Amino acid sequence: MLSVFLLNLDWKELLLGHEEWSFLLEIILRTMIMFLAIIIGLRILGKRGVKQLSIFELVVIIGLGSAAGDPMFNKDVGIISSLIVFIVIILLYTIVTFFIGKSKTFEKLVEGKSICLIENGKFSVKNFQKENLGSDEFFAELRLKGVSQLGQIEIAIEEISGEISVFFYEDQYVKYGLPIMPDSLENPLKSIHDEGYYSCTFCGHTEYKTAGNSENCPSCLKDEWVVSSNRKRIT
């Protein structure tokens, strides 16, 4: 049954659609032209890496990619029309970049602004909630920078590119803080059995507690705590 199906299958239509075999050479030529156009376009735009791109620049790159992709294999899309799209996108990029350099207000409107996420070893809760960033994802970013607890951090900033800039306390000034190692926030406490430093699992506020009821966090009013860490950063 399968062999009969394979024998009756129109392999040409499966592999080429409605095009002829000769169109493969045209695809190669189209791809080479658009590949060169992409290189020239990116050279004009600059040398910033993908991780350094702002939202505006990422939109420009996606636009160039879309304009370049279709004419590579779609016979109905002419190369000249795609090159015109390239020119318009680059022209718009140049104009917008000019106004970004002239106006800070316009720059913030187009590219956004950097936001402080951690200050003095605890979360800036209002700023953190504005960002579409999960705590697990954020903790993973910090661990990649050698952070094991928030008391090591003086300030952490999310840049407009999405990267996290972290400024650390020197070892002698490291404080007790919220541990961020995997599973460290499991089994939070609502009552304190052993006195010591404890951190709020929600905002990272840290304080010394005696045995008894944990009480609500004075910063965020949550009531779940974990044992704090004063571990130094591993460099």
CSV table of C-alpha atoms in Angstrom, one decimal:
chain,number,residue,atom,x,y,z
A,1,MET,CA,0.0,0.0,0.0
A,2,LEU,CA,2.8,2.4,1.0
A,3,SER,CA,4.9,1.5,-2.1
A,4,VAL,CA,1.9,2.1,-4.4
A,5,PHE,CA,1.4,5.5,-2.7
A,6,LEU,CA,5.0,6.4,-3.2
A,7,LEU,CA,5.0,5.3,-6.8
A,8,ASN,CA,2.0,7.4,-7.6
A,9,LEU,CA,3.3,10.5,-5.7
A,10,ASP,CA,4.0,13.5,-7.9
A,11,TRP,CA,7.6,14.1,-6.6
A,12,LYS,CA,8.1,17.1,-8.8
A,13,GLU,CA,5.2,18.9,-7.3
A,14,LEU,CA,6.2,17.8,-3.8
A,15,LEU,CA,9.7,19.1,-4.2
A,16,LEU,CA,9.2,22.2,-6.4
A,17,GLY,CA,5.5,23.0,-6.1
A,18,HIS,CA,4.4,24.5,-9.4
A,19,GLU,CA,7.8,25.7,-10.5
A,20,GLU,CA,10.2,24.1,-13.0
A,21,TRP,CA,13.6,22.7,-12.2
A,22,SER,CA,15.2,25.6,-14.0
A,23,PHE,CA,13.8,27.9,-11.2
A,24,LEU,CA,16.4,26.4,-8.8
A,25,LEU,CA,19.2,28.3,-10.6
A,26,GLU,CA,17.1,31.5,-10.3
A,27,ILE,CA,16.6,30.8,-6.6
A,28,ILE,CA,20.4,30.6,-6.2
A,29,LEU,CA,20.8,34.0,-8.0
A,30,ARG,CA,18.0,35.6,-6.0
A,31,THR,CA,19.5,34.4,-2.7
A,32,MET,CA,23.0,35.7,-3.6
A,33,ILE,CA,21.6,39.1,-4.5
A,34,MET,CA,19.5,39.4,-1.3
A,35,PHE,CA,22.3,38.0,0.8
A,36,LEU,CA,24.6,40.9,-0.5
A,37,ALA,CA,21.7,43.3,0.1
A,38,ILE,CA,21.4,42.1,3.8
A,39,ILE,CA,25.2,42.5,4.3
A,40,ILE,CA,25.2,46.0,2.8
A,41,GLY,CA,22.1,47.0,4.9
A,42,LEU,CA,23.6,45.7,8.2
A,43,ARG,CA,26.9,47.5,7.4
A,44,ILE,CA,25.0,50.7,7.0
A,45,LEU,CA,23.1,50.2,10.2
A,46,GLY,CA,26.2,49.4,12.3
A,47,LYS,CA,27.9,46.5,14.1
A,48,ARG,CA,25.9,46.0,17.2
A,49,GLY,CA,25.2,42.4,18.2
A,50,VAL,CA,21.7,40.9,18.5
A,51,LYS,CA,21.9,41.1,22.4
A,52,GLN,CA,22.7,44.8,22.2
A,53,LEU,CA,19.7,45.6,19.9
A,54,SER,CA,17.0,47.9,21.2
A,55,ILE,CA,13.4,47.1,20.3
A,56,PHE,CA,13.4,49.7,17.5
A,57,GLU,CA,16.6,48.2,16.0
A,58,LEU,CA,15.2,44.7,16.3
A,59,VAL,CA,12.1,45.8,14.4
A,60,VAL,CA,14.3,47.1,11.6
A,61,ILE,CA,16.3,43.9,11.4
A,62,ILE,CA,13.1,41.8,11.2
A,63,GLY,CA,11.8,44.1,8.5
A,64,LEU,CA,15.0,43.7,6.5
A,65,GLY,CA,14.8,39.9,7.0
A,66,SER,CA,11.2,39.8,5.8
A,67,ALA,CA,12.0,41.9,2.7
A,68,ALA,CA,15.0,39.7,1.9
A,69,GLY,CA,13.4,36.3,2.5
A,70,ASP,CA,10.4,36.3,0.1
A,71,PRO,CA,12.2,37.2,-3.1
A,72,MET,CA,14.7,34.4,-2.5
A,73,PHE,CA,12.3,31.7,-3.4
A,74,ASN,CA,9.0,33.3,-4.4
A,75,LYS,CA,8.8,34.0,-8.1
A,76,ASP,CA,5.9,36.4,-7.7
A,77,VAL,CA,8.1,38.8,-5.6
A,78,GLY,CA,10.5,40.9,-7.7
A,79,ILE,CA,13.9,41.8,-6.4
A,80,ILE,CA,13.6,45.5,-7.3
A,81,SER,CA,10.5,45.8,-5.1
A,82,SER,CA,12.4,44.2,-2.2
A,83,LEU,CA,15.4,46.4,-2.7
A,84,ILE,CA,13.1,49.5,-2.5
A,85,VAL,CA,11.8,48.1,0.8
A,86,PHE,CA,15.4,47.9,1.9
A,87,ILE,CA,16.1,51.5,1.0
A,88,VAL,CA,12.9,52.8,2.7
A,89,ILE,CA,13.7,50.9,5.9
A,90,ILE,CA,17.3,52.1,6.0
A,91,LEU,CA,16.1,55.7,5.2
A,92,LEU,CA,13.5,55.6,8.0
A,93,TYR,CA,16.1,54.1,10.4
A,94,THR,CA,18.5,57.0,9.6
A,95,ILE,CA,15.7,59.6,10.1
A,96,VAL,CA,14.5,58.1,13.4
A,97,THR,CA,18.2,57.8,14.6
A,98,PHE,CA,18.7,61.4,13.9
A,99,PHE,CA,15.7,62.5,16.0
A,100,ILE,CA,16.8,60.1,18.8
A,101,GLY,CA,20.1,61.9,18.9
A,102,LYS,CA,18.3,65.3,19.1
A,103,SER,CA,15.6,64.5,21.7
A,104,LYS,CA,15.8,62.5,24.9
A,105,THR,CA,12.0,62.4,25.1
A,106,PHE,CA,11.8,60.9,21.6
A,107,GLU,CA,14.6,58.4,22.4
A,108,LYS,CA,12.6,57.2,25.5
A,109,LEU,CA,9.4,56.9,23.4
A,110,VAL,CA,11.1,54.8,20.7
A,111,GLU,CA,13.6,52.8,22.6
A,112,GLY,CA,12.3,52.8,26.2
A,113,LYS,CA,14.6,53.4,29.2
A,114,SER,CA,16.8,51.5,31.6
A,115,ILE,CA,15.0,50.4,34.8
A,116,CYS,CA,16.4,49.6,38.2
A,117,LEU,CA,15.4,46.2,39.3
A,118,ILE,CA,17.5,45.7,42.5
A,119,GLU,CA,18.7,48.4,44.9
A,120,ASN,CA,20.7,47.9,48.0
A,121,GLY,CA,20.1,44.1,48.0
A,122,LYS,CA,16.4,44.0,47.5
A,123,PHE,CA,13.9,44.3,44.6
A,124,SER,CA,12.5,47.6,43.4
A,125,VAL,CA,9.1,45.9,43.4
A,126,LYS,CA,7.2,48.5,41.4
A,127,ASN,CA,9.8,48.6,38.6
A,128,PHE,CA,10.1,44.8,38.5
A,129,GLN,CA,6.3,44.4,38.1
A,130,LYS,CA,6.3,46.7,35.1
A,131,GLU,CA,8.6,44.4,33.2
A,132,ASN,CA,7.5,41.1,31.6
A,133,LEU,CA,10.2,39.2,33.4
A,134,GLY,CA,9.7,36.1,35.6
A,135,SER,CA,11.7,35.8,38.8
A,136,ASP,CA,13.1,32.4,37.8
A,137,GLU,CA,14.4,33.9,34.5
A,138,PHE,CA,15.8,36.9,36.3
A,139,PHE,CA,17.5,34.7,39.0
A,140,ALA,CA,19.1,32.6,36.2
A,141,GLU,CA,20.5,35.8,34.6
A,142,LEU,CA,22.0,36.7,38.0
A,143,ARG,CA,23.5,33.3,38.6
A,144,LEU,CA,25.2,33.5,35.3
A,145,LYS,CA,27.0,36.6,36.7
A,146,GLY,CA,28.1,34.7,39.8
A,147,VAL,CA,25.4,35.9,42.1
A,148,SER,CA,24.1,33.5,44.8
A,149,GLN,CA,22.2,36.0,47.0
A,150,LEU,CA,20.8,39.5,46.6
A,151,GLY,CA,22.9,41.0,49.4
A,152,GLN,CA,25.9,40.9,47.0
A,153,ILE,CA,24.2,43.4,44.8
A,154,GLU,CA,24.3,47.2,45.2
A,155,ILE,CA,22.2,47.9,42.1
A,156,ALA,CA,21.0,45.9,39.1
A,157,ILE,CA,19.6,47.6,36.0
A,158,GLU,CA,17.7,46.2,33.0
A,159,GLU,CA,19.1,48.1,30.0
A,160,ILE,CA,17.0,49.0,26.9
A,161,SER,CA,18.7,46.0,25.1
A,162,GLY,CA,17.2,43.6,27.7
A,163,GLU,CA,20.6,42.9,29.2
A,164,ILE,CA,21.1,43.1,33.0
A,165,SER,CA,23.9,45.3,34.3
A,166,VAL,CA,24.9,44.4,37.9
A,167,PHE,CA,27.0,46.5,40.3
A,168,PHE,CA,28.3,44.6,43.3
A,169,TYR,CA,29.3,45.4,46.8
A,170,GLU,CA,32.9,44.8,47.7
A,171,ASP,CA,33.2,41.6,49.7
A,172,GLN,CA,33.6,43.4,53.1
A,173,TYR,CA,30.3,45.2,52.5
A,174,VAL,CA,28.2,42.2,51.3
A,175,LYS,CA,25.0,41.9,53.4
A,176,TYR,CA,22.6,39.2,54.3
A,177,GLY,CA,20.2,38.8,51.4
A,178,LEU,CA,17.6,36.6,49.6
A,179,PRO,CA,19.3,33.4,48.3
A,180,ILE,CA,18.6,32.8,44.6
A,181,MET,CA,20.0,29.3,44.1
A,182,PRO,CA,17.7,26.7,42.6
A,183,ASP,CA,15.1,25.5,45.2
A,184,SER,CA,16.2,28.0,47.7
A,185,LEU,CA,12.8,29.6,47.9
A,186,GLU,CA,10.9,26.3,48.4
A,187,ASN,CA,9.3,25.7,51.8
A,188,PRO,CA,9.0,29.4,52.9
A,189,LEU,CA,8.4,30.0,56.6
A,190,LYS,CA,5.5,31.8,58.3
A,191,SER,CA,6.9,31.3,61.8
A,192,ILE,CA,10.5,31.6,63.0
A,193,HIS,CA,12.0,28.7,65.0
A,194,ASP,CA,15.6,29.9,65.1
A,195,GLU,CA,16.6,33.5,65.4
A,196,GLY,CA,18.8,35.0,62.7
A,197,TYR,CA,18.5,36.8,59.4
A,198,TYR,CA,15.5,36.1,57.2
A,199,SER,CA,14.5,37.5,53.7
A,200,CYS,CA,11.1,38.1,52.3
A,201,THR,CA,10.6,35.7,49.3
A,202,PHE,CA,8.6,38.4,47.4
A,203,CYS,CA,10.8,41.6,47.6
A,204,GLY,CA,14.0,40.4,49.2
A,205,HIS,CA,13.7,42.7,52.3
A,206,THR,CA,16.0,41.2,54.9
A,207,GLU,CA,16.0,41.6,58.7
A,208,TYR,CA,17.0,39.9,61.9
A,209,LYS,CA,14.2,37.9,63.5
A,210,THR,CA,13.7,36.2,66.8
A,211,ALA,CA,11.7,33.0,67.4
A,212,GLY,CA,8.0,33.4,67.1
A,213,ASN,CA,5.5,34.7,64.5
A,214,SER,CA,7.3,36.0,61.4
A,215,GLU,CA,5.0,39.0,60.9
A,216,ASN,CA,4.4,40.7,57.6
A,217,CYS,CA,7.2,42.2,55.5
A,218,PRO,CA,7.4,46.0,56.1
A,219,SER,CA,8.2,46.6,52.4
A,220,CYS,CA,5.6,44.5,50.6
A,221,LEU,CA,3.3,43.2,53.4
A,222,LYS,CA,3.9,39.6,52.4
A,223,ASP,CA,4.4,37.0,55.1
A,224,GLU,CA,6.6,34.3,53.6
A,225,TRP,CA,10.3,34.2,54.6
A,226,VAL,CA,13.4,32.1,54.0
A,227,VAL,CA,16.7,32.0,55.8
A,228,SER,CA,19.1,34.7,54.5
A,229,SER,CA,22.5,34.1,53.1
A,230,ASN,CA,25.6,36.2,53.5
A,231,ARG,CA,27.7,34.3,51.1
A,232,LYS,CA,30.3,36.2,49.1
A,233,ARG,CA,30.3,36.3,45.3
A,234,ILE,CA,32.4,33.7,43.5
A,235,THR,CA,34.5,35.4,40.8
